[in-house]
């Protein structure tokens, strides 16, 4: 028995997120089915993150255990042939049996794309949140920079999932603008349910003047989801990098 | 009664091409339905081109006649709100009653995208043709450049539609490569059914050594579809520009 780590990439448009659920197609299920065909036996697929429906992953890792003897190259080609065109597998690596796609991750980088334009871009509709009114990137950054560090992010998480420990460390958190596209990058050691989408939605509320940049500390300390801003839509979000 | 020219843009992934057909959603039908809601009366929508299922248009023009009194800006906002996110309307212009979206076009520019990589890119799967083996862009250009000029392009058209006059003039026809992406640009005064896709498919056959670059003249003169190469898949194709 060996443990294999796969690096994949997927366009989340057609999927109800990563994690297997009844009556909906998920990336975990599609990968699991393809692995079953190659390995000839069921295996548990463990992902590095539970992305929501519509969220993308430029870089995503998963692990599974198997007795597979195929060379890595042949395995990758076979698996790719079994997967739909919106999922790619780019790396195959044998890892120690105690390596875990989720718990061994030291940091993750998410990126959120806002199309800040009154004019729609059909080719970005699956990959961005379109906002017609002008956004104030400086104000957004004033807010975002206050989230950097070790904080209890309970106020920035949806109640959908309950975890005991809501303290996370954010290493980078900033917005950049170029040609009507605003990209918000958040790098941290872990993320709560909907955390990046609520951070982005709150940053937009800060830009709109509904929340002040210096309210960041107050919201964090309150641990009250109602004090943070709206939840940004999923299609603008992408898991960009996982650091082990 | 006035004639209005609209400039639109669409991601063709979800549509069975431009032209209305039974039992399939087309861009023409979606636009026609939205116009009906705004104008309160049925109007004929005439497009500049009949793009195939899955083909995109970064720039597409259509005209229709109406008695609309709404200011252009309000009309554009209203129409946009009624259209799905994969279609955008960017310009509204009143034109002479004898202006025709299709027949008044002096030239059109199509661009075809090939992802020349063994590794799949999920985010380009709807917008490119993935070819894993290395392509020879120099050989492709040797072939493509021989199509420039006034020729009978019957051999480069599918028999699906019959037009009497199969002579067209190509002004530009070349391939460019950058970071595993090969873009083939074809600018001409008009295009036959599937013409760009057959030109691209043939260029790939030329790269693969199945056809010689200097066979271009022979294929053109033969007027025989069987001498040209394969038809490239639709998702790599986009109408980039229409010149009036």
Tab-separated table of C-alpha atoms in Angstrom:
chain	number	residue	atom	x	y	z
A	1	UNK	CA	0.000	0.000	0.000
A	2	UNK	CA	1.316	3.437	-0.875
A	3	UNK	CA	-0.021	6.967	-0.536
A	4	UNK	CA	-0.227	9.044	-3.697
A	5	UNK	CA	-0.545	12.842	-3.858
A	6	UNK	CA	-2.079	14.257	-7.032
A	7	UNK	CA	-1.995	17.873	-8.132
A	8	UNK	CA	-5.085	18.799	-10.133
A	9	UNK	CA	-6.749	21.906	-11.542
A	10	UNK	CA	-10.430	22.433	-12.267
A	11	UNK	CA	-13.019	24.833	-13.567
A	12	UNK	CA	-15.708	24.604	-10.887
A	13	UNK	CA	-18.579	25.937	-13.027
A	14	UNK	CA	-20.192	22.564	-13.628
A	15	UNK	CA	-19.654	21.145	-10.120
A	16	UNK	CA	-21.395	21.423	-6.780
A	17	UNK	CA	-18.049	21.979	-5.123
A	18	UNK	CA	-15.386	19.485	-4.118
A	19	UNK	CA	-17.059	17.295	-1.532
A	20	UNK	CA	-19.269	14.323	-2.392
A	21	UNK	CA	-22.965	14.913	-1.744
A	22	UNK	CA	-26.152	13.153	-2.789
A	23	UNK	CA	-27.909	14.158	-6.034
A	24	UNK	CA	-25.191	16.528	-7.258
A	25	UNK	CA	-22.002	16.108	-9.235
A	26	UNK	CA	-18.868	17.026	-7.313
A	27	UNK	CA	-15.200	17.000	-8.235
A	28	UNK	CA	-14.421	14.443	-5.513
A	29	UNK	CA	-16.969	12.028	-6.967
A	30	UNK	CA	-15.738	12.433	-10.559
A	31	UNK	CA	-12.117	11.871	-9.494
A	32	UNK	CA	-13.114	8.933	-7.276
A	33	UNK	CA	-14.993	7.264	-10.146
A	34	UNK	CA	-12.050	7.725	-12.528
A	35	UNK	CA	-9.608	6.316	-9.944
A	36	UNK	CA	-11.892	3.329	-9.401
A	37	UNK	CA	-11.743	2.575	-13.135
A	38	UNK	CA	-7.939	2.755	-13.187
A	39	UNK	CA	-7.233	1.016	-9.888
A	40	UNK	CA	-10.001	-1.567	-10.099
A	41	UNK	CA	-10.819	-0.910	-6.446
A	42	UNK	CA	-12.560	1.797	-4.425
A	43	UNK	CA	-10.279	4.276	-2.701
A	44	UNK	CA	-10.939	7.235	-0.427
A	45	UNK	CA	-10.007	10.526	-2.060
A	46	UNK	CA	-9.020	13.262	0.405
A	47	UNK	CA	-8.825	16.834	-0.848
A	48	UNK	CA	-6.823	19.781	0.493
A	49	UNK	CA	-9.888	21.979	0.747
A	50	UNK	CA	-13.678	21.887	0.463
A	51	UNK	CA	-14.373	24.382	-2.291
A	52	UNK	CA	-18.000	25.503	-2.691
A	53	UNK	CA	-20.207	25.061	-5.744
A	54	UNK	CA	-18.925	27.208	-8.610
A	55	UNK	CA	-15.540	27.912	-6.988
A	56	UNK	CA	-12.474	27.109	-9.106
A	57	UNK	CA	-9.061	25.668	-8.320
A	58	UNK	CA	-6.020	26.544	-10.377
A	59	UNK	CA	-4.064	24.290	-8.035
A	60	UNK	CA	-5.621	21.637	-5.820
A	61	UNK	CA	-4.103	18.582	-4.113
A	62	UNK	CA	-5.655	15.292	-3.126
A	63	UNK	CA	-4.309	12.040	-1.708
A	64	UNK	CA	-5.404	8.408	-1.795
A	65	UNK	CA	-3.963	5.014	-0.906
A	66	UNK	CA	-3.495	2.200	-3.422
A	67	UNK	CA	-1.380	-0.750	-4.530
A	68	UNK	CA	-0.964	0.693	-8.016
A	69	UNK	CA	2.117	-0.482	-9.916
A	70	UNK	CA	1.667	1.687	-13.028
A	71	UNK	CA	4.467	4.175	-13.759
A	72	UNK	CA	3.479	7.752	-12.867
A	73	UNK	CA	3.418	8.905	-16.489
A	74	UNK	CA	1.106	6.117	-17.679
A	75	UNK	CA	-1.106	6.609	-14.640
A	76	UNK	CA	-1.436	10.344	-15.340
A	77	UNK	CA	-2.260	9.764	-19.006
A	78	UNK	CA	-4.846	7.113	-18.169
A	79	UNK	CA	-6.500	9.198	-15.475
A	80	UNK	CA	-6.565	12.283	-17.717
A	81	UNK	CA	-8.305	10.292	-20.463
A	82	UNK	CA	-11.022	9.308	-17.977
A	83	UNK	CA	-11.637	12.830	-16.708
A	84	UNK	CA	-13.781	15.534	-18.332
A	85	UNK	CA	-12.036	18.465	-20.029
A	86	UNK	CA	-12.672	20.835	-17.108
A	87	UNK	CA	-10.425	18.830	-14.768
A	88	UNK	CA	-6.723	18.301	-15.368
A	89	UNK	CA	-4.208	16.231	-13.443
A	90	UNK	CA	-0.711	17.650	-13.571
A	91	UNK	CA	1.412	15.911	-10.952
A	92	UNK	CA	1.735	12.474	-9.376
A	93	UNK	CA	3.886	11.975	-6.324
A	94	UNK	CA	4.351	9.177	-3.795
A	95	UNK	CA	4.299	10.556	-0.248
A	96	UNK	CA	4.758	9.227	3.273
A	97	UNK	CA	1.773	7.344	4.730
A	98	UNK	CA	1.292	10.117	7.300
A	99	UNK	CA	1.150	12.877	4.702
A	100	UNK	CA	-2.355	14.396	4.482
A	101	UNK	CA	-3.576	16.609	1.609
A	102	UNK	CA	-5.497	18.797	4.046
A	103	UNK	CA	-3.696	18.667	7.388
A	104	UNK	CA	-0.165	18.769	5.972
A	105	UNK	CA	-0.868	22.012	4.095
A	106	UNK	CA	1.100	24.883	5.649
A	107	UNK	CA	-0.666	27.643	3.740
A	108	UNK	CA	-3.158	28.287	0.960
A	109	UNK	CA	-3.538	31.208	-1.399
A	110	UNK	CA	-6.981	32.194	-2.664
A	111	UNK	CA	-7.640	34.801	-5.304
A	112	UNK	CA	-10.941	36.562	-5.923
A	113	UNK	CA	-11.667	38.351	-9.210
A	114	UNK	CA	-13.994	41.361	-9.474
A	115	UNK	CA	-14.846	42.812	-12.883
A	116	UNK	CA	-15.330	46.466	-11.947
A	117	UNK	CA	-17.145	47.662	-15.035
A	118	UNK	CA	-20.641	48.654	-16.057
A	119	UNK	CA	-20.108	46.572	-19.185
A	120	UNK	CA	-20.470	42.841	-18.834
A	121	UNK	CA	-17.728	40.525	-20.114
A	122	UNK	CA	-19.332	37.222	-21.232
A	123	UNK	CA	-15.958	35.467	-21.076
A	124	UNK	CA	-15.447	36.422	-17.436
A	125	UNK	CA	-19.004	35.678	-16.273
A	126	UNK	CA	-17.993	32.273	-14.885
A	127	UNK	CA	-14.819	33.607	-13.280
A	128	UNK	CA	-15.662	36.956	-11.713
A	129	UNK	CA	-18.120	39.089	-9.768
A	130	UNK	CA	-19.246	41.979	-11.911
A	131	UNK	CA	-19.751	45.250	-10.043
A	132	UNK	CA	-20.820	48.247	-12.124
A	133	UNK	CA	-20.286	51.095	-9.633
A	134	UNK	CA	-16.682	52.318	-9.166
A	135	UNK	CA	-14.871	50.625	-6.282
A	136	UNK	CA	-12.332	52.307	-4.027
A	137	UNK	CA	-9.339	49.958	-3.977
A	138	UNK	CA	-7.406	52.107	-1.527
A	139	UNK	CA	-10.248	51.886	1.016
A	140	UNK	CA	-10.532	48.151	0.398
A	141	UNK	CA	-6.804	47.712	1.069
A	142	UNK	CA	-7.039	49.811	4.229
A	143	UNK	CA	-9.594	47.275	5.468
A	144	UNK	CA	-7.929	44.119	4.086
A	145	UNK	CA	-4.521	44.917	5.604
A	146	UNK	CA	-6.137	44.983	9.085
A	147	UNK	CA	-7.016	41.280	8.749
A	148	UNK	CA	-3.362	40.222	8.473
A	149	UNK	CA	-2.106	38.313	11.507
A	150	UNK	CA	-3.450	35.779	13.960
A	151	UNK	CA	-7.148	36.412	14.652
A	152	UNK	CA	-10.365	34.683	15.555
A	153	UNK	CA	-12.228	34.804	12.240
A	154	UNK	CA	-15.569	33.516	13.508
A	155	UNK	CA	-17.317	36.726	12.354
A	156	UNK	CA	-16.016	35.998	8.861
A	157	UNK	CA	-17.452	32.499	8.613
A	158	UNK	CA	-20.853	31.090	7.706
A	159	UNK	CA	-22.683	29.060	10.301
A	160	UNK	CA	-23.071	26.202	7.818
A	161	UNK	CA	-20.185	24.298	9.373
A	162	UNK	CA	-19.167	24.220	12.996
A	163	UNK	CA	-15.512	24.023	13.879
A	164	UNK	CA	-14.294	24.553	17.411
A	165	UNK	CA	-11.155	26.457	16.623
A	166	UNK	CA	-11.907	29.575	14.558
A	167	UNK	CA	-8.465	31.147	14.975
A	168	UNK	CA	-6.508	31.417	11.730
A	169	UNK	CA	-3.413	33.288	10.619
A	170	UNK	CA	-3.541	35.483	7.528
A	171	UNK	CA	-0.146	36.212	5.953
A	172	UNK	CA	-1.174	38.331	2.976
A	173	UNK	CA	-4.409	40.151	2.208
A	174	UNK	CA	-4.587	42.819	-0.496
A	175	UNK	CA	-6.425	44.068	-3.574
A	176	UNK	CA	-4.800	45.031	-6.884
A	177	UNK	CA	-6.480	46.781	-9.814
A	178	UNK	CA	-5.576	46.525	-13.482
A	179	UNK	CA	-7.811	47.417	-16.442
A	180	UNK	CA	-11.144	47.197	-14.565
A	181	UNK	CA	-10.143	43.910	-12.959
A	182	UNK	CA	-9.662	43.896	-9.200
A	183	UNK	CA	-7.909	40.842	-7.791
A	184	UNK	CA	-8.037	40.185	-4.060
A	185	UNK	CA	-5.368	37.810	-2.779
A	186	UNK	CA	-5.642	36.127	0.627
A	187	UNK	CA	-2.877	33.850	1.901
A	188	UNK	CA	-3.359	32.090	5.212
A	189	UNK	CA	-2.630	28.938	7.192
A	190	UNK	CA	-6.278	27.853	6.978
A	191	UNK	CA	-9.723	29.117	6.125
A	192	UNK	CA	-13.172	28.799	7.682
A	193	UNK	CA	-16.334	28.060	5.711
A	194	UNK	CA	-16.984	30.948	3.240
A	195	UNK	CA	-14.231	32.993	4.908
A	196	UNK	CA	-12.648	34.416	1.737
A	197	UNK	CA	-16.032	35.181	0.193
A	198	UNK	CA	-17.135	37.058	3.332
A	199	UNK	CA	-13.818	38.947	3.485
A	200	UNK	CA	-14.294	39.997	-0.156
A	201	UNK	CA	-17.963	40.914	0.347
A	202	UNK	CA	-17.043	42.978	3.403
A	203	UNK	CA	-14.238	44.721	1.472
A	204	UNK	CA	-16.840	45.722	-1.139
A	205	UNK	CA	-19.134	47.019	1.625
A	206	UNK	CA	-16.163	49.018	2.935
A	207	UNK	CA	-15.622	50.455	-0.553
A	208	UNK	CA	-19.318	51.364	-0.681
A	209	UNK	CA	-19.046	53.205	2.645
A	210	UNK	CA	-21.359	50.829	4.530
A	211	UNK	CA	-18.508	49.703	6.786
A	212	UNK	CA	-15.388	51.656	7.773
A	213	UNK	CA	-11.905	50.186	7.198
A	214	UNK	CA	-11.062	50.562	10.890
A	215	UNK	CA	-14.152	48.508	11.819
A	216	UNK	CA	-12.073	45.408	10.981
A	217	UNK	CA	-10.824	44.991	14.557
A	218	UNK	CA	-14.310	45.506	15.998
A	219	UNK	CA	-15.828	42.897	13.674
A	220	UNK	CA	-13.074	40.369	14.478
A	221	UNK	CA	-13.479	40.821	18.213
A	222	UNK	CA	-17.292	40.629	18.035
A	223	UNK	CA	-17.165	37.091	16.540
A	224	UNK	CA	-20.568	38.116	15.139
A	225	UNK	CA	-21.229	37.190	11.488
A	226	UNK	CA	-23.885	39.925	11.316
A	227	UNK	CA	-21.302	42.682	11.742
A	228	UNK	CA	-19.293	41.560	8.694
A	229	UNK	CA	-20.499	42.327	5.173
A	230	UNK	CA	-22.175	40.298	2.455
A	231	UNK	CA	-20.875	36.980	1.092
A	232	UNK	CA	-19.346	37.462	-2.368
A	233	UNK	CA	-20.650	35.065	-5.073
A	234	UNK	CA	-18.641	31.848	-5.593
A	235	UNK	CA	-17.680	32.164	-9.270
A	236	UNK	CA	-15.064	34.870	-8.608
A	237	UNK	CA	-13.108	32.631	-6.223
A	238	UNK	CA	-10.184	30.386	-7.078
A	239	UNK	CA	-7.778	28.363	-4.960
A	240	UNK	CA	-4.482	29.457	-6.493
A	241	UNK	CA	-1.792	27.696	-4.506
A	242	UNK	CA	-1.274	25.223	-1.694
A	243	UNK	CA	2.013	25.244	0.197
A	244	UNK	CA	3.168	22.088	1.998
B	1	UNK	CA	-39.667	53.125	-37.934
B	2	UNK	CA	-35.922	53.180	-37.442
B	3	UNK	CA	-33.134	50.645	-37.892
B	4	UNK	CA	-30.922	49.934	-34.889
B	5	UNK	CA	-27.492	48.289	-34.980
B	6	UNK	CA	-26.365	46.589	-31.770
B	7	UNK	CA	-22.849	45.455	-30.951
B	8	UNK	CA	-22.864	42.400	-28.720
B	9	UNK	CA	-20.388	39.835	-27.374
B	10	UNK	CA	-21.106	36.282	-26.311
B	11	UNK	CA	-19.639	33.105	-24.928
B	12	UNK	CA	-21.076	30.487	-27.274
B	13	UNK	CA	-20.591	27.498	-24.954
B	14	UNK	CA	-24.243	27.240	-23.936
B	15	UNK	CA	-25.738	27.992	-27.363
B	16	UNK	CA	-26.462	26.033	-30.515
B	17	UNK	CA	-24.948	28.826	-32.554
B	18	UNK	CA	-26.451	32.126	-33.633
B	19	UNK	CA	-29.339	31.153	-35.868
B	20	UNK	CA	-32.798	30.226	-34.558
B	21	UNK	CA	-33.580	26.522	-34.855
B	22	UNK	CA	-36.236	24.262	-33.358
B	23	UNK	CA	-35.572	22.500	-30.035
B	24	UNK	CA	-32.288	24.267	-29.282
B	25	UNK	CA	-31.356	27.540	-27.611
B	26	UNK	CA	-29.609	29.984	-29.919
B	27	UNK	CA	-28.247	33.487	-29.392
B	28	UNK	CA	-30.654	34.929	-31.993
B	29	UNK	CA	-33.647	33.524	-30.100
B	30	UNK	CA	-32.456	34.774	-26.706
B	31	UNK	CA	-31.831	38.282	-28.091
B	32	UNK	CA	-35.155	38.230	-29.979
B	33	UNK	CA	-37.064	37.294	-26.812
B	34	UNK	CA	-35.342	40.043	-24.787
B	35	UNK	CA	-36.075	42.634	-27.506
B	36	UNK	CA	-39.711	41.532	-27.576
B	37	UNK	CA	-39.970	42.227	-23.843
B	38	UNK	CA	-38.480	45.696	-24.206
B	39	UNK	CA	-40.197	46.735	-27.433
B	40	UNK	CA	-43.542	45.101	-26.754
B	41	UNK	CA	-43.616	43.843	-30.328
B	42	UNK	CA	-41.914	41.111	-32.341
B	43	UNK	CA	-39.001	42.214	-34.484
B	44	UNK	CA	-36.695	40.370	-36.871
B	45	UNK	CA	-33.142	40.170	-35.602
B	46	UNK	CA	-30.509	39.941	-38.347
B	47	UNK	CA	-26.975	38.956	-37.406
B	48	UNK	CA	-23.665	39.666	-39.140
B	49	UNK	CA	-22.723	35.986	-39.248
B	50	UNK	CA	-24.094	32.540	-38.543
B	51	UNK	CA	-21.733	31.195	-35.933
B	52	UNK	CA	-21.905	27.437	-35.243
B	53	UNK	CA	-22.765	25.760	-31.940
B	54	UNK	CA	-20.005	26.401	-29.393
B	55	UNK	CA	-18.349	29.176	-31.423
B	56	UNK	CA	-17.807	32.477	-29.581
B	57	UNK	CA	-18.041	36.105	-30.612
B	58	UNK	CA	-15.954	38.768	-28.953
B	59	UNK	CA	-17.603	41.238	-31.308
B	60	UNK	CA	-20.860	40.573	-33.136
B	61	UNK	CA	-23.349	42.949	-34.769
B	62	UNK	CA	-27.076	42.604	-35.347
B	63	UNK	CA	-29.778	44.926	-36.664
B	64	UNK	CA	-33.543	45.209	-36.191
B	65	UNK	CA	-36.297	47.698	-36.979
B	66	UNK	CA	-38.494	49.319	-34.326
B	67	UNK	CA	-40.361	52.426	-33.234
B	68	UNK	CA	-38.496	52.561	-29.921
B	69	UNK	CA	-38.296	55.986	-28.298
B	70	UNK	CA	-36.120	55.018	-25.296
B	71	UNK	CA	-32.752	56.784	-25.052
B	72	UNK	CA	-29.858	54.518	-26.091
B	73	UNK	CA	-28.433	54.327	-22.585
B	74	UNK	CA	-31.712	53.251	-20.948
B	75	UNK	CA	-32.341	50.787	-23.773
B	76	UNK	CA	-28.896	49.196	-23.309
B	77	UNK	CA	-29.340	48.911	-19.554
B	78	UNK	CA	-32.813	47.395	-19.914
B	79	UNK	CA	-31.714	44.901	-22.560
B	80	UNK	CA	-28.630	43.906	-20.549
B	81	UNK	CA	-30.796	43.198	-17.496
B	82	UNK	CA	-32.935	40.838	-19.593
B	83	UNK	CA	-29.990	38.907	-21.057
B	84	UNK	CA	-28.047	36.063	-19.411
B	85	UNK	CA	-24.531	36.765	-18.148
B	86	UNK	CA	-22.865	35.109	-21.157
B	87	UNK	CA	-24.194	37.751	-23.564
B	88	UNK	CA	-23.325	41.427	-23.306
B	89	UNK	CA	-24.586	44.372	-25.345
B	90	UNK	CA	-22.035	47.126	-25.687
B	91	UNK	CA	-23.194	49.544	-28.383
B	92	UNK	CA	-26.455	50.958	-29.720
B	93	UNK	CA	-26.489	52.932	-32.939
B	94	UNK	CA	-29.201	54.156	-35.294
B	95	UNK	CA	-28.314	53.363	-38.892
B	96	UNK	CA	-29.768	54.023	-42.358
B	97	UNK	CA	-32.701	51.789	-43.340
B	98	UNK	CA	-30.567	50.177	-46.063
B	99	UNK	CA	-27.765	49.242	-43.657
B	100	UNK	CA	-27.549	45.461	-43.171
B	101	UNK	CA	-25.606	43.749	-40.366
B	102	UNK	CA	-24.505	40.994	-42.734
B	103	UNK	CA	-24.345	42.474	-46.229
B	104	UNK	CA	-22.876	45.839	-45.209
B	105	UNK	CA	-19.903	44.143	-43.512
B	106	UNK	CA	-16.704	44.835	-45.477
B	107	UNK	CA	-14.558	42.350	-43.603
B	108	UNK	CA	-14.521	40.016	-40.629
B	109	UNK	CA	-11.680	38.786	-38.475
B	110	UNK	CA	-11.832	35.318	-36.911
B	111	UNK	CA	-9.358	33.954	-34.415
B	112	UNK	CA	-8.804	30.311	-33.581
B	113	UNK	CA	-7.034	29.217	-30.384
B	114	UNK	CA	-5.019	26.006	-30.096
B	115	UNK	CA	-3.595	24.936	-26.734
B	116	UNK	CA	-0.461	23.121	-27.881
B	117	UNK	CA	0.343	21.223	-24.711
B	118	UNK	CA	0.147	17.693	-23.384
B	119	UNK	CA	-1.260	19.160	-20.198
B	120	UNK	CA	-4.900	20.121	-20.226
B	121	UNK	CA	-5.955	23.607	-19.081
B	122	UNK	CA	-9.471	23.370	-17.555
B	123	UNK	CA	-9.955	27.125	-17.936
B	124	UNK	CA	-9.273	26.992	-21.683
B	125	UNK	CA	-11.329	23.860	-22.401
B	126	UNK	CA	-14.301	25.905	-23.644
B	127	UNK	CA	-12.124	28.273	-25.662
B	128	UNK	CA	-9.467	26.185	-27.371
B	129	UNK	CA	-8.544	22.997	-29.209
B	130	UNK	CA	-6.007	21.068	-27.162
B	131	UNK	CA	-3.344	19.301	-29.213
B	132	UNK	CA	-0.697	17.393	-27.266
B	133	UNK	CA	1.881	16.667	-29.992
B	134	UNK	CA	4.219	19.566	-30.934
B	135	UNK	CA	2.963	21.646	-33.858
B	136	UNK	CA	5.168	23.253	-36.490
B	137	UNK	CA	4.017	26.876	-36.674
B	138	UNK	CA	6.441	27.722	-39.481
B	139	UNK	CA	4.979	24.985	-41.677
B	140	UNK	CA	1.448	26.090	-40.748
B	141	UNK	CA	2.277	29.661	-41.777
B	142	UNK	CA	3.805	28.465	-45.042
B	143	UNK	CA	0.426	26.894	-45.812
B	144	UNK	CA	-1.792	29.688	-44.394
B	145	UNK	CA	-0.018	32.456	-46.324
B	146	UNK	CA	-0.888	30.682	-49.590
B	147	UNK	CA	-4.605	31.216	-48.889
B	148	UNK	CA	-4.289	35.018	-48.927
B	149	UNK	CA	-5.936	36.646	-51.932
B	150	UNK	CA	-9.050	36.118	-54.046
B	151	UNK	CA	-9.806	32.404	-54.392
B	152	UNK	CA	-12.649	29.969	-54.819
B	153	UNK	CA	-12.829	28.428	-51.340
B	154	UNK	CA	-15.330	25.663	-52.150
B	155	UNK	CA	-12.827	22.986	-51.068
B	156	UNK	CA	-12.672	24.709	-47.656
B	157	UNK	CA	-16.404	24.632	-46.997
B	158	UNK	CA	-18.808	22.039	-45.663
B	159	UNK	CA	-21.611	20.903	-47.890
B	160	UNK	CA	-24.153	21.725	-45.162
B	161	UNK	CA	-25.082	24.963	-46.864
B	162	UNK	CA	-25.194	25.690	-50.553
B	163	UNK	CA	-24.182	29.089	-51.808
B	164	UNK	CA	-23.650	29.785	-55.498
B	165	UNK	CA	-20.702	32.096	-55.174
B	166	UNK	CA	-17.844	30.419	-53.306
B	167	UNK	CA	-15.219	33.038	-54.178
B	168	UNK	CA	-13.932	34.993	-51.185
B	169	UNK	CA	-10.986	37.290	-50.562
B	170	UNK	CA	-8.663	36.613	-47.627
B	171	UNK	CA	-6.628	39.632	-46.480
B	172	UNK	CA	-4.709	38.130	-43.584
B	173	UNK	CA	-4.050	34.516	-42.612
B	174	UNK	CA	-1.354	33.596	-40.101
B	175	UNK	CA	-0.486	31.660	-36.962
B	176	UNK	CA	1.329	33.071	-33.913
B	177	UNK	CA	2.684	31.109	-30.959
B	178	UNK	CA	3.154	32.314	-27.397
B	179	UNK	CA	3.534	30.124	-24.290
B	180	UNK	CA	1.962	26.952	-25.772
B	181	UNK	CA	-0.948	28.935	-27.232
B	182	UNK	CA	-1.176	29.108	-31.019
B	183	UNK	CA	-3.563	31.740	-32.372
B	184	UNK	CA	-4.616	31.577	-36.002
B	185	UNK	CA	-6.041	34.815	-37.393
B	186	UNK	CA	-8.057	34.914	-40.610
B	187	UNK	CA	-9.348	38.210	-42.007
B	188	UNK	CA	-11.511	38.156	-45.118
B	189	UNK	CA	-14.416	39.821	-46.905
B	190	UNK	CA	-16.656	36.843	-46.236
B	191	UNK	CA	-16.601	33.226	-45.122
B	192	UNK	CA	-18.273	30.018	-46.273
B	193	UNK	CA	-19.839	27.469	-43.926
B	194	UNK	CA	-17.126	26.028	-41.629
B	195	UNK	CA	-14.422	27.730	-43.719
B	196	UNK	CA	-12.208	28.927	-40.852
B	197	UNK	CA	-12.516	25.620	-39.012
B	198	UNK	CA	-11.490	23.690	-42.147
B	199	UNK	CA	-8.587	26.092	-42.788
B	200	UNK	CA	-7.383	25.525	-39.211
B	201	UNK	CA	-7.877	21.753	-39.393
B	202	UNK	CA	-5.947	21.659	-42.660
B	203	UNK	CA	-3.144	23.782	-41.179
B	204	UNK	CA	-2.837	21.200	-38.386
B	205	UNK	CA	-2.733	18.386	-40.986
B	206	UNK	CA	0.026	20.351	-42.746
B	207	UNK	CA	1.922	20.599	-39.456
B	208	UNK	CA	1.496	16.829	-39.001
B	209	UNK	CA	2.943	16.185	-42.474
B	210	UNK	CA	-0.280	14.743	-43.906
B	211	UNK	CA	-0.558	17.640	-46.353
B	212	UNK	CA	2.241	19.770	-47.834
B	213	UNK	CA	2.155	23.582	-47.510
B	214	UNK	CA	2.390	23.953	-51.296
B	215	UNK	CA	-0.702	21.763	-51.725
B	216	UNK	CA	-2.768	24.868	-50.875
B	217	UNK	CA	-3.110	25.933	-54.542
B	218	UNK	CA	-3.997	22.385	-55.641
B	219	UNK	CA	-6.695	22.072	-52.976
B	220	UNK	CA	-8.181	25.479	-53.847
B	221	UNK	CA	-8.298	24.671	-57.575
B	222	UNK	CA	-9.793	21.208	-56.984
B	223	UNK	CA	-12.888	22.674	-55.254
B	224	UNK	CA	-12.969	19.259	-53.568
B	225	UNK	CA	-13.662	19.239	-49.814
B	226	UNK	CA	-12.027	15.794	-49.564
B	227	UNK	CA	-8.606	17.192	-50.473
B	228	UNK	CA	-8.627	19.676	-47.585
B	229	UNK	CA	-7.972	18.535	-44.015
B	230	UNK	CA	-10.145	17.911	-40.991
B	231	UNK	CA	-12.620	20.395	-39.525
B	232	UNK	CA	-11.280	21.899	-36.289
B	233	UNK	CA	-13.672	21.728	-33.299
B	234	UNK	CA	-15.909	24.785	-32.754
B	235	UNK	CA	-14.894	25.834	-29.239
B	236	UNK	CA	-11.526	27.243	-30.377
B	237	UNK	CA	-13.175	29.694	-32.778
B	238	UNK	CA	-14.159	33.288	-32.065
B	239	UNK	CA	-15.438	36.092	-34.277
B	240	UNK	CA	-13.102	38.882	-33.186
B	241	UNK	CA	-14.014	41.879	-35.301
B	242	UNK	CA	-16.440	43.059	-37.982
B	243	UNK	CA	-15.470	45.969	-40.188
B	244	UNK	CA	-18.228	48.044	-41.862
